[in-house]
Amino acid sequence: MKILAIESSCDETAAAVVEDGTRVLSSVVASQVDVHHVYGGVVPELASRKHIEAIVPVVREALEEAGLHRTDIDAVAVTQGPGLVGALLIGFSYAKAYAWGLGIPCVGVNHLEGHMSSIFLGDNPPQFPYVALLVSGGHTSLYYVTGPTEYELMGQTRDDAVGEAFDKVSKMLGFGYPGGVVIDALAVKGDPTAIAFPRPYLDKKAFDFSFSGLKSAVGRHLKEHPDPDETRLHNIAASFQESVAVVLCHKLIYAAQVKNCTHIAVVGGVAANSRVRSMVGAEAKKRHLSFHTPELKYCGDNAAMIGAIGYHRWLEGRFLSVGDDTYSRAKLPSNTKHK
Ligand code: KG4
Ligand code: ZN
């Protein structure tokens, strides 16, 4: 069962071919980072225009890389939302037309469910039930996962998403967008104990998050100690990142204990963070938990993860009709149960 998957919800135009929801035959990601970097963030109108330019060559490359002809494809999966509507529409319209032209089904998937399913791309998926932390530019949520498309929301951020906090701190330090990778690289050279930034647990036994206070604390520190030299920059990045990692790690491990799970996962763009990976890995090992996180290339936005969840939507027979539309709202994964 070969699915051509397409993702265009933000600033990456991506296409992939995924077999049976797990085996990646190809994955192509055309990033627009250079276009948006000068503006300090994603400019929606520019993103849409770049998607239009990229979509045809990116899909073509994904088929070539997989060594397939378009008639070998059994179905198309595409991100339906949430995201920038103008950006989503490019991939969505293209995918529907592509499937229509070939006479094959097209499934629309939720971007967040794509991130959640990225954990199944590869040979070492978690076993159900498990607890998953989804950390991206727009979301920070903890889920109890009981099946490929069955999630219970345990908690989520009340304000900034973690990725957003990374991006804003990067901006404050004068590095701009995208911030996560920059902070990660600076932090490697810094002392994580140098500055006592707050650790926003809220309640240590609750699963909601809050990162705007931590972000403001970095702002206040910079006001009180302006023009940091290189060492201080590294220390600020490392201390901020440590606060984030400690809180994420604590809540994830505690959630696994509460739910009596032996498998845990971290997915989404921030799952690429080296400190989050190493801290959760070490804590999991201490507690004999099995820790799962996608390969770096499947943490950030990509289309392979859309093919992974698209397979399950295809199995459920949830096909799009030509009149179906995108949605921009930050919808939770569709089968999410609340506590
Ligand atoms: O999942 P993603 O690619 O897009 C969304 O769905 O939002 O996540 C992007 C977010 C950005 O905020 C970016 O700064 C963050 O992930 N990110 C990182 C790292 N790499 C990307 N944050 C921390 N450390 C990283 N290495
Ligand atoms: Zn994403």
Coordinates of C-alpha atoms and ligand atoms in Angstrom, one line a residue:
M1 CA 0.0 0.0 0.0
K2 CA 1.9 3.0 -1.3
I3 CA 0.8 6.5 -0.2
L4 CA 2.0 9.7 -1.7
A5 CA 2.0 12.2 1.2
I6 CA 2.0 16.0 0.9
E7 CA 2.6 18.6 3.6
S8 CA 2.4 22.4 3.2
S9 CA 0.9 23.7 6.5
C10 CA 3.7 26.2 7.2
D11 CA 7.1 26.9 5.7
E12 CA 8.1 23.5 4.4
T13 CA 6.9 22.1 1.1
A14 CA 7.2 18.3 1.6
A15 CA 6.3 15.1 -0.3
A16 CA 7.1 11.5 0.6
V17 CA 6.1 8.0 -0.5
V18 CA 5.4 5.7 2.5
E19 CA 4.5 2.0 2.3
D20 CA 2.0 0.5 4.8
G21 CA 2.3 3.5 7.1
T22 CA 5.8 2.7 8.3
R23 CA 8.3 2.2 5.5
V24 CA 9.6 5.5 4.0
L25 CA 10.5 5.0 0.3
S26 CA 11.3 8.7 -0.1
S27 CA 11.0 11.9 1.8
V28 CA 11.7 15.3 0.3
V29 CA 11.5 18.6 2.2
A30 CA 12.0 22.0 0.6
S31 CA 12.5 24.5 3.4
Q32 CA 11.7 28.2 3.0
V33 CA 13.8 29.2 6.0
D34 CA 16.0 31.5 3.9
V35 CA 12.9 33.3 2.6
H36 CA 11.4 34.1 6.0
H37 CA 14.6 34.5 8.0
V38 CA 15.0 38.2 7.1
Y39 CA 11.5 38.9 8.4
G40 CA 12.1 37.2 11.8
G41 CA 9.2 34.8 11.2
V42 CA 7.0 33.1 8.6
V43 CA 5.2 35.6 6.3
P44 CA 2.0 33.7 5.2
E45 CA 1.7 35.3 1.8
L46 CA 5.3 34.5 0.9
A47 CA 4.9 30.9 2.2
S48 CA 1.9 30.3 -0.1
R49 CA 3.8 31.6 -3.2
K50 CA 6.9 29.5 -2.4
H51 CA 4.6 26.4 -2.0
I52 CA 3.2 27.0 -5.5
E53 CA 6.7 27.2 -6.9
A54 CA 7.9 24.1 -5.0
I55 CA 5.0 21.6 -5.0
V56 CA 5.4 20.2 -8.5
P57 CA 9.2 19.6 -8.4
V58 CA 9.0 18.3 -4.8
V59 CA 6.4 15.7 -5.6
R60 CA 8.3 14.7 -8.8
E61 CA 11.5 14.3 -6.7
A62 CA 9.7 12.1 -4.1
L63 CA 8.4 9.8 -6.8
E64 CA 11.9 9.6 -8.5
E65 CA 13.6 9.0 -5.2
A66 CA 11.2 6.1 -4.5
G67 CA 11.8 4.8 -8.0
L68 CA 8.1 4.9 -8.8
H69 CA 5.8 6.1 -11.4
R70 CA 2.6 8.0 -10.4
T71 CA 0.5 5.1 -11.5
D72 CA 2.2 2.9 -8.8
I73 CA 0.6 5.1 -6.1
D74 CA -2.4 3.7 -4.3
A75 CA -3.6 6.8 -2.4
V76 CA -2.7 10.4 -1.6
A77 CA -2.6 11.8 1.9
V78 CA -2.4 15.5 2.6
T79 CA -2.3 17.8 5.6
Q80 CA -5.8 19.4 5.9
G81 CA -5.0 21.5 9.0
P82 CA -4.2 23.1 11.3
G83 CA -1.8 25.6 9.7
L84 CA -1.7 28.7 7.5
V85 CA -4.8 28.4 5.3
G86 CA -3.1 29.9 2.2
A87 CA -0.2 27.5 2.6
L88 CA -2.4 24.5 3.4
L89 CA -4.5 25.2 0.3
I90 CA -1.6 24.7 -2.1
G91 CA -0.8 21.1 -0.9
F92 CA -4.5 20.3 -0.3
S93 CA -5.8 21.4 -3.7
Y94 CA -2.8 19.8 -5.4
A95 CA -3.3 16.5 -3.6
K96 CA -7.0 16.3 -4.3
A97 CA -6.5 17.1 -8.0
Y98 CA -3.6 14.6 -8.2
A99 CA -5.8 11.8 -6.7
W100 CA -8.8 12.8 -8.8
G101 CA -6.7 12.6 -12.0
L102 CA -5.4 9.2 -11.1
G103 CA -8.8 7.9 -9.9
I104 CA -7.3 7.0 -6.4
P105 CA -8.5 8.0 -2.9
C106 CA -7.3 11.1 -1.1
V107 CA -7.2 11.3 2.7
G108 CA -6.9 14.6 4.6
V109 CA -5.0 14.3 7.9
N110 CA -4.4 16.5 10.9
H111 CA -0.9 17.8 11.1
L112 CA -0.6 17.0 14.9
E113 CA -1.6 13.4 14.2
G114 CA 1.2 13.4 11.6
H115 CA 3.7 14.4 14.3
M116 CA 2.2 11.7 16.7
S117 CA 2.6 9.1 13.9
S118 CA 6.2 10.1 13.1
I119 CA 7.2 7.7 15.8
F120 CA 6.0 4.7 13.7
L121 CA 8.5 5.5 10.8
G122 CA 11.2 3.1 11.5
D123 CA 11.9 -0.3 13.2
N124 CA 11.4 0.6 16.8
P125 CA 7.9 1.9 17.4
P126 CA 6.5 2.2 21.0
Q127 CA 4.0 -0.4 22.3
F128 CA 0.5 0.7 23.2
P129 CA -0.5 2.1 25.5
Y130 CA 2.2 4.8 25.8
V131 CA 2.5 8.4 26.9
A132 CA 3.6 10.9 24.2
L133 CA 4.8 14.5 24.5
L134 CA 4.1 16.5 21.4
V135 CA 6.3 19.6 21.3
S136 CA 6.3 21.8 18.3
G137 CA 6.2 25.5 17.2
G138 CA 2.4 25.7 17.9
H139 CA 1.7 22.9 20.4
T140 CA 2.9 21.4 23.7
S141 CA 0.7 18.6 24.8
L142 CA 0.8 15.3 26.7
Y143 CA -1.2 12.4 25.4
Y144 CA -2.0 8.9 26.6
V145 CA -2.1 6.9 23.4
T146 CA -4.0 3.6 23.3
G147 CA -4.1 2.9 19.5
P148 CA -2.7 4.3 16.2
T149 CA -5.4 7.0 16.2
E150 CA -6.7 6.9 19.8
Y151 CA -5.4 9.7 22.1
E152 CA -6.4 11.0 25.5
L153 CA -5.3 14.5 26.2
M154 CA -3.6 14.7 29.6
G155 CA -2.5 18.3 29.5
Q156 CA -1.3 21.1 27.3
T157 CA 0.3 24.5 27.4
R158 CA -1.8 27.4 28.8
D159 CA 0.2 30.0 26.8
D160 CA 3.3 29.7 24.6
A161 CA 4.2 26.4 22.9
V162 CA 7.8 25.3 23.7
G163 CA 9.0 25.8 20.2
E164 CA 7.5 29.3 20.2
A165 CA 9.4 30.0 23.5
F166 CA 12.7 28.9 21.8
D167 CA 11.9 31.1 18.8
K168 CA 11.1 34.1 21.0
V169 CA 14.2 33.7 23.2
S170 CA 16.3 33.4 20.0
K171 CA 14.9 36.7 18.8
M172 CA 15.7 38.4 22.1
L173 CA 19.2 37.2 21.8
G174 CA 19.4 38.7 18.3
F175 CA 19.4 35.4 16.3
G176 CA 15.8 35.5 15.0
Y177 CA 13.9 32.7 13.2
P178 CA 14.1 29.7 13.4
G179 CA 15.2 29.8 17.0
G180 CA 15.3 26.2 18.3
V181 CA 18.3 25.0 16.4
V182 CA 20.2 28.2 17.2
I183 CA 19.5 28.0 21.0
D184 CA 20.4 24.3 20.9
A185 CA 23.8 25.1 19.3
L186 CA 24.6 28.0 21.7
A187 CA 23.6 25.9 24.7
V188 CA 26.1 23.2 23.9
K189 CA 28.8 25.7 24.8
G190 CA 27.1 27.1 27.9
D191 CA 26.7 26.3 31.5
P192 CA 23.1 25.1 32.2
T193 CA 23.5 26.1 35.9
A194 CA 24.8 29.6 35.3
I195 CA 21.4 31.4 35.6
A196 CA 18.6 30.3 37.8
F197 CA 15.7 30.8 35.4
P198 CA 12.3 29.6 36.7
R199 CA 11.2 26.0 36.1
P200 CA 7.5 26.4 35.3
Y201 CA 6.0 23.2 36.7
L202 CA 2.8 24.9 37.7
D203 CA 1.7 22.0 39.8
K204 CA 4.3 19.1 39.8
K205 CA 1.4 16.7 39.7
A206 CA -0.5 18.4 36.9
F207 CA 0.1 18.0 33.2
D208 CA -0.5 21.5 31.9
F209 CA 2.5 23.6 30.8
S210 CA 3.3 27.4 30.8
F211 CA 6.3 28.8 29.1
S212 CA 5.6 32.5 28.8
G213 CA 6.9 33.3 32.3
L214 CA 10.1 31.6 31.5
K215 CA 10.4 33.5 28.3
S216 CA 9.8 36.8 30.1
A217 CA 12.4 35.9 32.8
V218 CA 15.0 35.7 29.9
G219 CA 13.8 39.1 28.7
R220 CA 14.1 40.6 32.3
H221 CA 17.6 39.1 32.6
L222 CA 18.6 40.7 29.3
K223 CA 17.3 44.1 30.5
E224 CA 19.2 43.8 33.8
H225 CA 22.4 42.6 32.1
P226 CA 22.3 44.1 28.5
D227 CA 24.8 43.3 25.8
P228 CA 25.8 39.8 26.8
D229 CA 29.3 38.7 25.7
E230 CA 29.7 35.3 24.0
T231 CA 30.0 33.3 27.2
R232 CA 26.9 34.9 28.7
L233 CA 25.0 34.2 25.5
H234 CA 25.9 30.6 25.8
N235 CA 25.0 30.5 29.4
I236 CA 21.6 32.1 28.9
A237 CA 20.8 29.6 26.1
A238 CA 21.9 26.7 28.2
S239 CA 20.1 27.8 31.3
F240 CA 16.9 28.5 29.5
Q241 CA 17.1 25.2 27.6
E242 CA 17.7 23.4 30.9
S243 CA 14.6 24.8 32.5
V244 CA 12.5 23.7 29.5
A245 CA 14.0 20.2 29.4
V246 CA 13.7 19.6 33.2
V247 CA 10.0 20.5 33.1
L248 CA 9.2 18.5 30.0
C249 CA 11.1 15.5 31.3
H250 CA 9.4 15.6 34.7
K251 CA 5.9 15.8 33.3
L252 CA 6.4 13.1 30.7
I253 CA 8.0 10.6 33.2
Y254 CA 5.3 11.4 35.9
A255 CA 2.6 10.9 33.3
A256 CA 4.0 7.5 32.4
Q257 CA 4.0 6.6 36.1
V258 CA 0.4 7.8 36.6
K259 CA -0.7 5.8 33.5
N260 CA 1.4 2.8 34.4
C261 CA 3.1 2.9 30.9
T262 CA 6.5 1.5 30.2
H263 CA 6.8 3.2 26.8
I264 CA 7.2 6.9 26.3
A265 CA 7.6 9.1 23.2
V266 CA 8.6 12.7 22.4
V267 CA 7.6 14.0 18.9
G268 CA 7.5 17.3 17.0
G269 CA 10.1 19.9 16.1
V270 CA 11.4 20.4 19.6
A271 CA 12.0 16.6 19.9
A272 CA 15.1 17.4 17.8
N273 CA 16.5 19.3 20.9
S274 CA 19.7 17.6 22.0
R275 CA 19.2 18.3 25.7
V276 CA 15.5 17.1 25.7
R277 CA 16.6 13.9 24.0
S278 CA 19.5 13.3 26.3
M279 CA 17.7 14.1 29.5
V280 CA 14.6 12.1 28.7
G281 CA 16.8 9.2 27.5
A282 CA 18.8 9.2 30.7
E283 CA 15.7 9.4 33.0
A284 CA 13.9 6.7 31.0
K285 CA 16.9 4.4 31.4
K286 CA 17.1 4.9 35.1
R287 CA 13.4 3.9 35.4
H288 CA 13.6 1.1 32.9
L289 CA 11.2 2.9 30.5
S290 CA 11.5 2.4 26.8
F291 CA 12.0 5.9 25.2
H292 CA 11.0 6.5 21.6
T293 CA 11.7 9.6 19.5
P294 CA 11.8 10.0 15.7
E295 CA 15.0 10.3 13.7
L296 CA 15.9 14.0 13.5
K297 CA 14.7 14.3 9.9
Y298 CA 11.2 13.3 11.1
C299 CA 11.0 15.6 14.1
G300 CA 10.4 18.8 12.2
D301 CA 7.7 19.1 9.5
N302 CA 7.9 16.5 6.8
A303 CA 5.5 14.5 4.6
A304 CA 6.6 11.0 5.7
M305 CA 4.7 11.5 9.0
I306 CA 1.6 12.5 6.9
G307 CA 1.9 9.2 5.0
A308 CA 2.1 7.3 8.4
I309 CA -1.2 8.7 9.7
G310 CA -2.7 8.8 6.2
Y311 CA -2.4 5.0 6.0
H312 CA -4.7 4.7 9.1
R313 CA -7.2 7.1 7.7
W314 CA -7.1 5.1 4.5
L315 CA -7.8 1.9 6.4
E316 CA -10.7 3.6 8.0
G317 CA -12.0 4.6 4.5
R318 CA -12.2 8.3 5.4
F319 CA -11.7 9.7 1.9
L320 CA -11.9 13.4 0.9
S321 CA -14.5 14.6 -1.6
V322 CA -13.7 17.3 -4.0
G323 CA -15.6 20.0 -2.0
D324 CA -13.8 19.4 1.3
D325 CA -11.8 22.3 2.6
T326 CA -8.8 23.0 4.9
Y327 CA -9.0 24.2 8.5
S328 CA -6.6 26.6 10.2
R329 CA -7.7 26.2 13.8
A330 CA -5.5 24.3 16.2
K331 CA -7.8 21.3 16.3
L332 CA -6.7 18.4 18.5
P333 CA -6.2 15.0 16.9
S334 CA -9.6 13.9 15.8
N335 CA -10.1 11.0 18.1
T336 CA -8.9 12.8 21.2
K337 CA -10.7 12.1 24.4
H338 CA -10.4 14.6 27.2
K339 CA -9.6 13.7 30.7
Ligands
KG4_1 O1 7.1 20.6 14.4 P1 7.6 21.8 13.8 O2 8.7 21.6 12.7 O3 6.6 22.7 13.2 C1 5.3 22.9 13.9 O4 4.4 22.1 13.6 O5 5.3 23.9 14.7 O6 8.3 22.6 15.0 C2 9.0 23.8 14.8 C3 9.5 24.2 16.1 C4 10.1 25.6 16.0 O7 9.6 26.5 17.0 C5 11.6 25.4 16.2 O8 12.3 26.5 16.8 C6 11.6 24.1 17.1 O9 10.5 23.4 16.6 N1 12.9 23.4 17.0 C7 13.7 23.2 18.1 C8 14.8 22.5 17.6 N2 14.7 22.3 16.3 C9 13.4 22.9 15.9 N3 13.6 23.6 19.3 C10 14.6 23.3 20.2 N4 15.7 22.6 19.8 C11 15.9 22.2 18.5 N5 17.0 21.6 18.1
ZN2 ZN 4.7 20.6 12.7

